CSV table of C-alpha atoms and ligand atoms in Angstrom, one decimal:
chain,number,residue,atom,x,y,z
A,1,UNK,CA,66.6,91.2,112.4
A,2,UNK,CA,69.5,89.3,113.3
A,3,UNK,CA,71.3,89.1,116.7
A,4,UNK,CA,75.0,88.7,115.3
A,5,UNK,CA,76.3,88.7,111.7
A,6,UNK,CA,80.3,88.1,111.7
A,7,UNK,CA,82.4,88.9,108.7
A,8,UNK,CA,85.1,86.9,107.4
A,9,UNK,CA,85.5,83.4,108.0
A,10,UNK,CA,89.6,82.9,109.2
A,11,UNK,CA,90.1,81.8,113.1
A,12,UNK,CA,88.8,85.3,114.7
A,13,UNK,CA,85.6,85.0,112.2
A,14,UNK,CA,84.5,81.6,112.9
A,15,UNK,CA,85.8,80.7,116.5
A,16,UNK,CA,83.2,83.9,116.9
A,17,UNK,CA,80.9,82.3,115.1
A,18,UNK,CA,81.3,78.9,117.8
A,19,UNK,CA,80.8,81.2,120.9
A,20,UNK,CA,77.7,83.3,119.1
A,21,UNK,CA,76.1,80.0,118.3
A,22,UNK,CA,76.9,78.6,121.3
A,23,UNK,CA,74.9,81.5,123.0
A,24,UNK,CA,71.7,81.2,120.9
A,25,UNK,CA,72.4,83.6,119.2
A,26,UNK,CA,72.1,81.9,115.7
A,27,UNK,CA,74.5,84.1,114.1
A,28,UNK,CA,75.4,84.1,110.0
A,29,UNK,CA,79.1,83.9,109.2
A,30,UNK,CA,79.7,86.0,105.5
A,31,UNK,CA,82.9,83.9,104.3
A,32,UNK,CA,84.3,86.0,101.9
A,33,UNK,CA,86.3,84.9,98.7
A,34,UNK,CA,89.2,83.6,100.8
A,35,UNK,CA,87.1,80.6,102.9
A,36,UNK,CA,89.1,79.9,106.1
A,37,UNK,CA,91.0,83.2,105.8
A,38,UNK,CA,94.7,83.1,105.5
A,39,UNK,CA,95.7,79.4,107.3
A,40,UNK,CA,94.5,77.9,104.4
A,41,UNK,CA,97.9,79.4,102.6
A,42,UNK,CA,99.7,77.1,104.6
A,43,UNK,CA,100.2,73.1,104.6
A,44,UNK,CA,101.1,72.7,107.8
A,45,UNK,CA,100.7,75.0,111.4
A,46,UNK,CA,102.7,73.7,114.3
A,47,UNK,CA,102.1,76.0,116.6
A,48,UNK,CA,98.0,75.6,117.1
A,49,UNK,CA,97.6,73.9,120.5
A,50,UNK,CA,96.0,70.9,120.8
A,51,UNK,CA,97.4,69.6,117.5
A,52,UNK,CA,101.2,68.2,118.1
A,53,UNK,CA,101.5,66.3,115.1
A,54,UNK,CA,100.9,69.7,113.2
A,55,UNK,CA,97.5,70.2,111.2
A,56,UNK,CA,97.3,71.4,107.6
A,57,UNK,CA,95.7,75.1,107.4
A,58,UNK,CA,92.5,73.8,105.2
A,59,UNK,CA,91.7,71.1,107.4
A,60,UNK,CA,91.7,73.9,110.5
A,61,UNK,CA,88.9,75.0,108.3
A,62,UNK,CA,87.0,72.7,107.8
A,63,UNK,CA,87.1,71.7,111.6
A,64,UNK,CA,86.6,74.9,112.5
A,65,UNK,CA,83.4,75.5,110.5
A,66,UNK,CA,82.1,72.0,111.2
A,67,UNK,CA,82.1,72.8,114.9
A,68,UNK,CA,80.5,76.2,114.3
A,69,UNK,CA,77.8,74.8,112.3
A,70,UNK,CA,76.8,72.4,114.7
A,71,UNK,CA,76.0,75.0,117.4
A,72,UNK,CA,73.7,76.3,114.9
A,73,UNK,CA,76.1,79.3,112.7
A,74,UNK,CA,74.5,79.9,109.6
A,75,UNK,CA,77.5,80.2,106.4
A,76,UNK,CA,76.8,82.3,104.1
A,77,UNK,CA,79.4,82.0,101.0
A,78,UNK,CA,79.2,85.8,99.7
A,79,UNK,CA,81.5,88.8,99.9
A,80,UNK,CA,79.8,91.9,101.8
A,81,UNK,CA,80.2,95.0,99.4
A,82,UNK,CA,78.5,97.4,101.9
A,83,UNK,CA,78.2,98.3,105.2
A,84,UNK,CA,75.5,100.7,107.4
A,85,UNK,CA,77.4,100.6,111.6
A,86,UNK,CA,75.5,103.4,113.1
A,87,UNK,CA,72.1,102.8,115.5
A,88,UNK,CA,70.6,99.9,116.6
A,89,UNK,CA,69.7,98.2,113.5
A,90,UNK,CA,73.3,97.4,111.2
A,91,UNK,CA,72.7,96.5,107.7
A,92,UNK,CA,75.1,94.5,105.6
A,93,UNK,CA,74.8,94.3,101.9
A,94,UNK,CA,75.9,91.3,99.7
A,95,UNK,CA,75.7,91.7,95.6
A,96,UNK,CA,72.5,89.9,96.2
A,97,UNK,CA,70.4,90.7,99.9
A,98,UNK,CA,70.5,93.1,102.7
A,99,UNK,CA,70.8,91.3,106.1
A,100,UNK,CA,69.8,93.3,109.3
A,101,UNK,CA,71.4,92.7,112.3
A,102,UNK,CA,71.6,93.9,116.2
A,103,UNK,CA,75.4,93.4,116.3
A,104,UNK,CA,78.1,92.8,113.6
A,105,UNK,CA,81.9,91.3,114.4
A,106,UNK,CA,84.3,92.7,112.0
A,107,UNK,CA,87.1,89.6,111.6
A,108,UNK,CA,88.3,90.7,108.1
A,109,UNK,CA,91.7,89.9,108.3
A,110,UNK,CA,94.8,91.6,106.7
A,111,UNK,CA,96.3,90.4,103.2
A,112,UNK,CA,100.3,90.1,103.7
A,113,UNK,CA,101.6,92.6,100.6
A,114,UNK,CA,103.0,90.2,97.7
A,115,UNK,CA,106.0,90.9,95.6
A,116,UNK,CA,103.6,90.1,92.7
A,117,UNK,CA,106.8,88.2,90.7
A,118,UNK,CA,106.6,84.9,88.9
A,119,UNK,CA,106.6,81.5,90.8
A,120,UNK,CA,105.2,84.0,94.1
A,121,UNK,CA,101.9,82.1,95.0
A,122,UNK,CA,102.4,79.1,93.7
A,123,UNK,CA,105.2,78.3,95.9
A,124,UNK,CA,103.7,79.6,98.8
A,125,UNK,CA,104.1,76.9,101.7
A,126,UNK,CA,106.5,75.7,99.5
A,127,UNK,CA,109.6,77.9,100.2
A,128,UNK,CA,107.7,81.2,100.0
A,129,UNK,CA,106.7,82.5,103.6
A,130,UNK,CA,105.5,86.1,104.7
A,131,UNK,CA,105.7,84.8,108.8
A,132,UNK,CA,108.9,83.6,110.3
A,133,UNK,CA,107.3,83.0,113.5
A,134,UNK,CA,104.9,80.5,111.6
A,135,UNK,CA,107.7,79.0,109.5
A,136,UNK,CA,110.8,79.8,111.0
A,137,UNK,CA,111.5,76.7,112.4
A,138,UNK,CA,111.2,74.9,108.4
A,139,UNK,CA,114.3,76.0,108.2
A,140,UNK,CA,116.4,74.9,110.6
A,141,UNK,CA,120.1,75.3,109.6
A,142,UNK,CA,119.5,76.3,106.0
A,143,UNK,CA,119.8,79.5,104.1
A,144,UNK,CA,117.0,81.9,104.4
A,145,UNK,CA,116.9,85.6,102.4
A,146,UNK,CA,114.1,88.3,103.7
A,147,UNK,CA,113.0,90.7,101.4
A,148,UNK,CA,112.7,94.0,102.9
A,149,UNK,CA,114.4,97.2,104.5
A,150,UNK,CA,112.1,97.9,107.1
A,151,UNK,CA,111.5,97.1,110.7
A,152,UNK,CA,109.7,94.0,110.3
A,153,UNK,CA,112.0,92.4,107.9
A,154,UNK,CA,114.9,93.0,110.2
A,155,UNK,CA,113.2,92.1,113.2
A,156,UNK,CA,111.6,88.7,111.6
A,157,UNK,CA,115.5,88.3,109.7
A,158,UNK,CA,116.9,88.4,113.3
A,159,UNK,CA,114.3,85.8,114.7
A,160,UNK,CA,115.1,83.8,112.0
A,161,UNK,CA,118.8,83.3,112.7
A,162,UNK,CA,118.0,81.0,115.7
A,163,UNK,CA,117.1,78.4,113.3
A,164,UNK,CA,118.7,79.3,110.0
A,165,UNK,CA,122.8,79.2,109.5
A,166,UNK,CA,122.5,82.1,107.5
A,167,UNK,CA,120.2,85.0,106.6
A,168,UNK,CA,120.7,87.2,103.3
A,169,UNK,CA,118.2,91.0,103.7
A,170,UNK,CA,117.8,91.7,100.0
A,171,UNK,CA,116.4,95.1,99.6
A,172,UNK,CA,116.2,97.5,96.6
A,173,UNK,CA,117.2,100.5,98.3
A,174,UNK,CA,120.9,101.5,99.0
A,175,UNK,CA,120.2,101.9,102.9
A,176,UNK,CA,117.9,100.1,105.1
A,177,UNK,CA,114.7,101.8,106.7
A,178,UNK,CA,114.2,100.0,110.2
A,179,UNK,CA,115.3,101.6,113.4
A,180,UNK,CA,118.8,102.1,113.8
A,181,UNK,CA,119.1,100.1,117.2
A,182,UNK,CA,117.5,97.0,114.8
A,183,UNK,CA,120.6,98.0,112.2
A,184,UNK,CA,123.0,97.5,114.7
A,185,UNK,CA,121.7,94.3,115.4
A,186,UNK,CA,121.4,92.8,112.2
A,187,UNK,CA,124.9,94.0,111.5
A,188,UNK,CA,126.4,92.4,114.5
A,189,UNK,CA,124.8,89.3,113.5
A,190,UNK,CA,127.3,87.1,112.2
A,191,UNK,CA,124.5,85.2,110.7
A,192,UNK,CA,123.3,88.1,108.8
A,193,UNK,CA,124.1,89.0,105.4
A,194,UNK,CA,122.9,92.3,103.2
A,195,UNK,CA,122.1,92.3,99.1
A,196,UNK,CA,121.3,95.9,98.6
A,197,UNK,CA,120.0,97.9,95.4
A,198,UNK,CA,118.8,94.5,94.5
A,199,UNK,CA,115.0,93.1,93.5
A,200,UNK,CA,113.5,89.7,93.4
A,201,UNK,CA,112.8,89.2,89.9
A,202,UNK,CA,111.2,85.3,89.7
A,203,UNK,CA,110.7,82.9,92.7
A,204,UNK,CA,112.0,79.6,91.0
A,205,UNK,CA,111.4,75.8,91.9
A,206,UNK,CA,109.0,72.9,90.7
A,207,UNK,CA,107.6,71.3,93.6
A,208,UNK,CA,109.8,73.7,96.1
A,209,UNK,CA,111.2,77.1,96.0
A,210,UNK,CA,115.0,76.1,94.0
A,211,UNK,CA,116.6,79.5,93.6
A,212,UNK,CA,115.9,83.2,93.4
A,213,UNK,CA,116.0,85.4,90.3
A,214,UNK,CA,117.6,88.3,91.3
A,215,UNK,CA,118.7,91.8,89.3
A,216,UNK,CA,120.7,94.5,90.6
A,217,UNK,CA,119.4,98.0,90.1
A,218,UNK,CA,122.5,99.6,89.5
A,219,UNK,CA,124.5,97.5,87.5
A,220,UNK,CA,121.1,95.6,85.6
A,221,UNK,CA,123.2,92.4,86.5
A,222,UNK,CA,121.3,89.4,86.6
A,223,UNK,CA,122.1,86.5,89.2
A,224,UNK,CA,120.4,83.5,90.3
A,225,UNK,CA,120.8,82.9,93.4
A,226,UNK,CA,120.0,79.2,95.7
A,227,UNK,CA,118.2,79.8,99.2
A,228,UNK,CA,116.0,77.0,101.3
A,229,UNK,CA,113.2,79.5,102.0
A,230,UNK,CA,112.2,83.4,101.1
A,231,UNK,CA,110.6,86.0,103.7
A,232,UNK,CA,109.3,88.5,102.4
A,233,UNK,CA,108.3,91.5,105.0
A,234,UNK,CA,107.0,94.3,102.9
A,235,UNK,CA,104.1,95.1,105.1
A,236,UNK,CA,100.2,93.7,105.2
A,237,UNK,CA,97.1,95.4,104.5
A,238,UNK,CA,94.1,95.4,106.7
A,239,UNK,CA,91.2,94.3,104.6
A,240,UNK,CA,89.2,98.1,106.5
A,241,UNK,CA,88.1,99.3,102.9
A,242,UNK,CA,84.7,98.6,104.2
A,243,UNK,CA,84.6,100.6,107.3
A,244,UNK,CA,86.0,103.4,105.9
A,245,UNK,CA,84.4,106.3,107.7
A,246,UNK,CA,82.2,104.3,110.1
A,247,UNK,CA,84.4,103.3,112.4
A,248,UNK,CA,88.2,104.6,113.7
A,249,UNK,CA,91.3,102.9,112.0
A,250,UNK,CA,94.8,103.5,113.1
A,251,UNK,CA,97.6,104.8,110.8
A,252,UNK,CA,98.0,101.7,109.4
A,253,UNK,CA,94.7,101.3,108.4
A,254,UNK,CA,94.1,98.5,111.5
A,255,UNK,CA,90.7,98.8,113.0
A,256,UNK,CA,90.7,100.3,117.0
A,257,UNK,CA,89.7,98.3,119.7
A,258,UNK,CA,89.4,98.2,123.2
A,259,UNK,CA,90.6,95.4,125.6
A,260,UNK,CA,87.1,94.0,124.7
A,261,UNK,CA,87.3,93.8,121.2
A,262,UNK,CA,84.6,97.1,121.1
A,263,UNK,CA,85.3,99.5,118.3
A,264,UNK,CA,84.9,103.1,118.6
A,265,UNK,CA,80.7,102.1,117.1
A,266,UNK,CA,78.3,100.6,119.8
A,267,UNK,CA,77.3,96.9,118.8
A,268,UNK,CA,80.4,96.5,116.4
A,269,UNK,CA,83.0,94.5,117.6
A,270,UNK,CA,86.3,93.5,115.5
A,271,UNK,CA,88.9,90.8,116.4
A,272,UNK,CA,91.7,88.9,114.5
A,273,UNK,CA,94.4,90.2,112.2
A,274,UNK,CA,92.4,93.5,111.0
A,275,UNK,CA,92.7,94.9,114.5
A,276,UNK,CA,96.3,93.3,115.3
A,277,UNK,CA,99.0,94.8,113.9
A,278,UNK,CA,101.5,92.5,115.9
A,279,UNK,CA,100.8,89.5,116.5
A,280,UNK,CA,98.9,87.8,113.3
A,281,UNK,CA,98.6,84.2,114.3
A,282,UNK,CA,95.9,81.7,114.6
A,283,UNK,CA,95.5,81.0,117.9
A,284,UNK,CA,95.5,85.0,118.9
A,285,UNK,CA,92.6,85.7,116.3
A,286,UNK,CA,90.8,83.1,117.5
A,287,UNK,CA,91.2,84.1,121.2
A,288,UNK,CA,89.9,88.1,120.1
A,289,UNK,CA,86.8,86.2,117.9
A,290,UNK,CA,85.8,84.6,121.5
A,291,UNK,CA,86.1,87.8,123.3
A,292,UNK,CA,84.2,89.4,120.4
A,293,UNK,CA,81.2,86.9,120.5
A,294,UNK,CA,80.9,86.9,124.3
A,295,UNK,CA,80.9,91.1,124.2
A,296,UNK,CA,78.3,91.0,121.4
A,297,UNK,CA,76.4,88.2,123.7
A,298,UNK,CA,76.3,91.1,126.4
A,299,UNK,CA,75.6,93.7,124.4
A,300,UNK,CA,72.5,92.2,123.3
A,301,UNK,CA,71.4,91.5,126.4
A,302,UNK,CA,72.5,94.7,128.1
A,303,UNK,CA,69.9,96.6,125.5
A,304,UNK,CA,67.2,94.0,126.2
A,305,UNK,CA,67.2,93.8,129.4
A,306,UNK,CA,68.4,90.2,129.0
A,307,UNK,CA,70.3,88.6,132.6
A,308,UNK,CA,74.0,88.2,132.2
A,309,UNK,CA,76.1,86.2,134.6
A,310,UNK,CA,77.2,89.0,136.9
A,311,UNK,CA,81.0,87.6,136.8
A,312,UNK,CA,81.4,88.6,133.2
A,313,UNK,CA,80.3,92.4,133.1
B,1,FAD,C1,101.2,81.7,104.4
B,1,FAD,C2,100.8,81.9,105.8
B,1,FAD,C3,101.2,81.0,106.8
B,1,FAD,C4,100.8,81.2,108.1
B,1,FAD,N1,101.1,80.2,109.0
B,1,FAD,C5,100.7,80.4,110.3
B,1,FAD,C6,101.0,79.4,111.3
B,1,FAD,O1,101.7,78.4,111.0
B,1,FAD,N2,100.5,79.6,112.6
B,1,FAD,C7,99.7,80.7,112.9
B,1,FAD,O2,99.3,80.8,114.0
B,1,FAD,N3,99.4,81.6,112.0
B,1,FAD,C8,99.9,81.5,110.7
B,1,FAD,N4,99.6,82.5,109.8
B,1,FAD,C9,98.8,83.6,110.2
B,1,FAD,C10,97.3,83.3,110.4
B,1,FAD,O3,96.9,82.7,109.2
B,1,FAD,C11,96.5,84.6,110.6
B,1,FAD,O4,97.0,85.2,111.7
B,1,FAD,C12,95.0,84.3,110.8
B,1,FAD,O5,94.5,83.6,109.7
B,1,FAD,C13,94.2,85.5,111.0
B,1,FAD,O6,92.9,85.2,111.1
B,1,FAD,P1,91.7,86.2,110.9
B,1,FAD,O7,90.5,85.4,111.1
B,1,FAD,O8,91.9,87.4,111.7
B,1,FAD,O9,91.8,86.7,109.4
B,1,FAD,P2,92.1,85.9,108.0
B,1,FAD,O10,92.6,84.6,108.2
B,1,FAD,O11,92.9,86.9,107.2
B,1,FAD,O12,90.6,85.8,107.4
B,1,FAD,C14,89.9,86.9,106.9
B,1,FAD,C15,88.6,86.4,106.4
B,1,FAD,O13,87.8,87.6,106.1
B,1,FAD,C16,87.1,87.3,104.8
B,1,FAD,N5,86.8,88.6,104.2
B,1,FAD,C17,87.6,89.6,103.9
B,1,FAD,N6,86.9,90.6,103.3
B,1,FAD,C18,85.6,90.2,103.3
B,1,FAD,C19,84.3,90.8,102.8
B,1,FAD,N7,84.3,92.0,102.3
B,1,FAD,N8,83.2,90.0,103.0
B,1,FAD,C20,83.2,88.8,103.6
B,1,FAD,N9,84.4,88.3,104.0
B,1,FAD,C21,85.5,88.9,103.9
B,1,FAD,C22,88.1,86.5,104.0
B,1,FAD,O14,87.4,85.8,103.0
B,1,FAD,C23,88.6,85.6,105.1
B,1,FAD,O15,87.7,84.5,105.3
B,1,FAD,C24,100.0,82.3,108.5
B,1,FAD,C25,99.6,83.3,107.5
B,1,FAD,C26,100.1,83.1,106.2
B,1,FAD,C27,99.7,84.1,105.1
């Protein structure tokens, strides 16, 4: 039996995995396909303290796992494919073992939704973004479009024009689906520019994002169209298709936590971007993955009768 198995290996999974091994409690991190989680999309984060010249989202990785390992985290490169949350003993399946375990921390991320068009991932980091507060700044007095009707691409479009000159919303509806008071907004923006009925057809550029292939449902025009950088805000999704059942999601399919990272199941704890719907950076899933370990930490010694520093209860 196991004291703590953590799932997923991004900033919440393995900055858990730091504080879990730093407690003793020699916990196995399952990594997933996507090893280092969603930084290592991205070439460059600026906004991770402690790093001012920047640090490229694989390298976070690798530093991160390093420094977990060396507390004693075991990695385990596999996908879990099943889960068992109720009572005291949790089992976790893999295609190949079952691993037992007192406490499990859910930090299985979200997957940003793709437009799923040509030149899409490979020009991710490269032009193609799906977080303006991550790359906002990039673009500094270029021309930006977001792709998206809704209340995140007009909220992220309107962050964006404090660094872009201009801003073009391209979405294939006739009328936009955000809030009205964020309409207003974006309208008043002098910044702000609207392509409607239109879709992105191809994301085009060799080593950076060149121009946009763009088609306009009612007319089936054509146009290519030049922009520095592409948003695209058509929603994330959780990666909860595990849990499903065992533990209580939100409308969005997030997974529900307390302030404490506890889930609605005793001894299963979830931090990062699958239990934040708003925030989705590094340095916040890593701050929920500490707060995760050191709740699993007193869990374990709550039902064993363990001592716990009196200050942290
Ligand atoms: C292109 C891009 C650029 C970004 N740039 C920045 C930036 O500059 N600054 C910043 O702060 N944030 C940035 N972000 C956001 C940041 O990457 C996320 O907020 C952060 O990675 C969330 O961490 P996480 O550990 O919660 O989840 P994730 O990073 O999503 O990691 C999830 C982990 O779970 C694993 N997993 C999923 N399912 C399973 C399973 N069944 N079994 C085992 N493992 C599983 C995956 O393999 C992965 O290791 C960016 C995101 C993207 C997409």
């Amino acid at each position: 039996m196991h004291d703590v198995v953590i799932i997923g290996s991004g900033p919440a999974g393995l900055t858990a995995a730091i504080y879990a091994a730093r407690a003793n409690l020699n916990p196995l991190v399952f990594t997933g396909m996507e090893r280092g989680g969603q930084v290592t999309l991205t070439s460059d984060l600026e906004n991770y303290p402690g790093f001012p010249e920047g640090l490229g989202g694989f390298d976070m990785y690798q530093r991160f796992e390093q420094q977990a390992m060396r507390f004693g985290a075991e990695m385990i490169y596999e996908v879990v494919t099943k889960v068992e949350l109720q009572g005291d003993s949790k089992n976790v399946y893999t295609a190949s073992e079952t691993y037992s375990s007192k406490t499990v921390i859910i930090a299985t991320g979200s997957t940003p939704r793709r437009l799923g068009v040509s030149g899409e991932d490979r020009l991710i980091g490269k032009g193609v973004s799906y977080c303006a507060t991550c790359d906002g700044f990039f673009f500094t007095g270029k021309h930006v479009a977001v792709i998206g009707g809704g209340n995140s691409a007009l909220d992220e479009g309107l962050f964006l024009t404090r660094y872009a000159d201009k801003v073009t919303i391209i979405h294939r509806r006739d009328r936009l689906r955000a809030d009205a008071i964020l309409q207003e907004r974006a309208k008043k923006n002098k910044k702000v520019h609207f392509l409607f009925d239109t879709i992105v057809e191809e994301i085009i550029g060799e080593e950076s994002l060149n121009h946009l292939r763009l088609k306009n449902l009612k007319t089936e025009a054509v146009d290519s169209f030049q922009v520095d950088g592409v948003f695209i805000f058509i929603g994330h999704k959780p990666n909860t298709d595990l849990f499903v059942g065992q533990i209580d999601l939100d409308a969005g399919n997030y997974i529900v936590t307390d302030r404490r990272m506890h889930t609605n199941q005793s001894g299963v704890f979830a931090c990062g971007d699958v239990q934040d719907a708003i925030y989705r950076q590094a340095v916040t899933a890593a701050g929920t993955g500490c707060i995760a370990a050191i709740e699993a930490e007193k869990y374990i010694a709550e039902h064993e009768g363990r001592a716990y520093p009196e200050s942290r209860k």
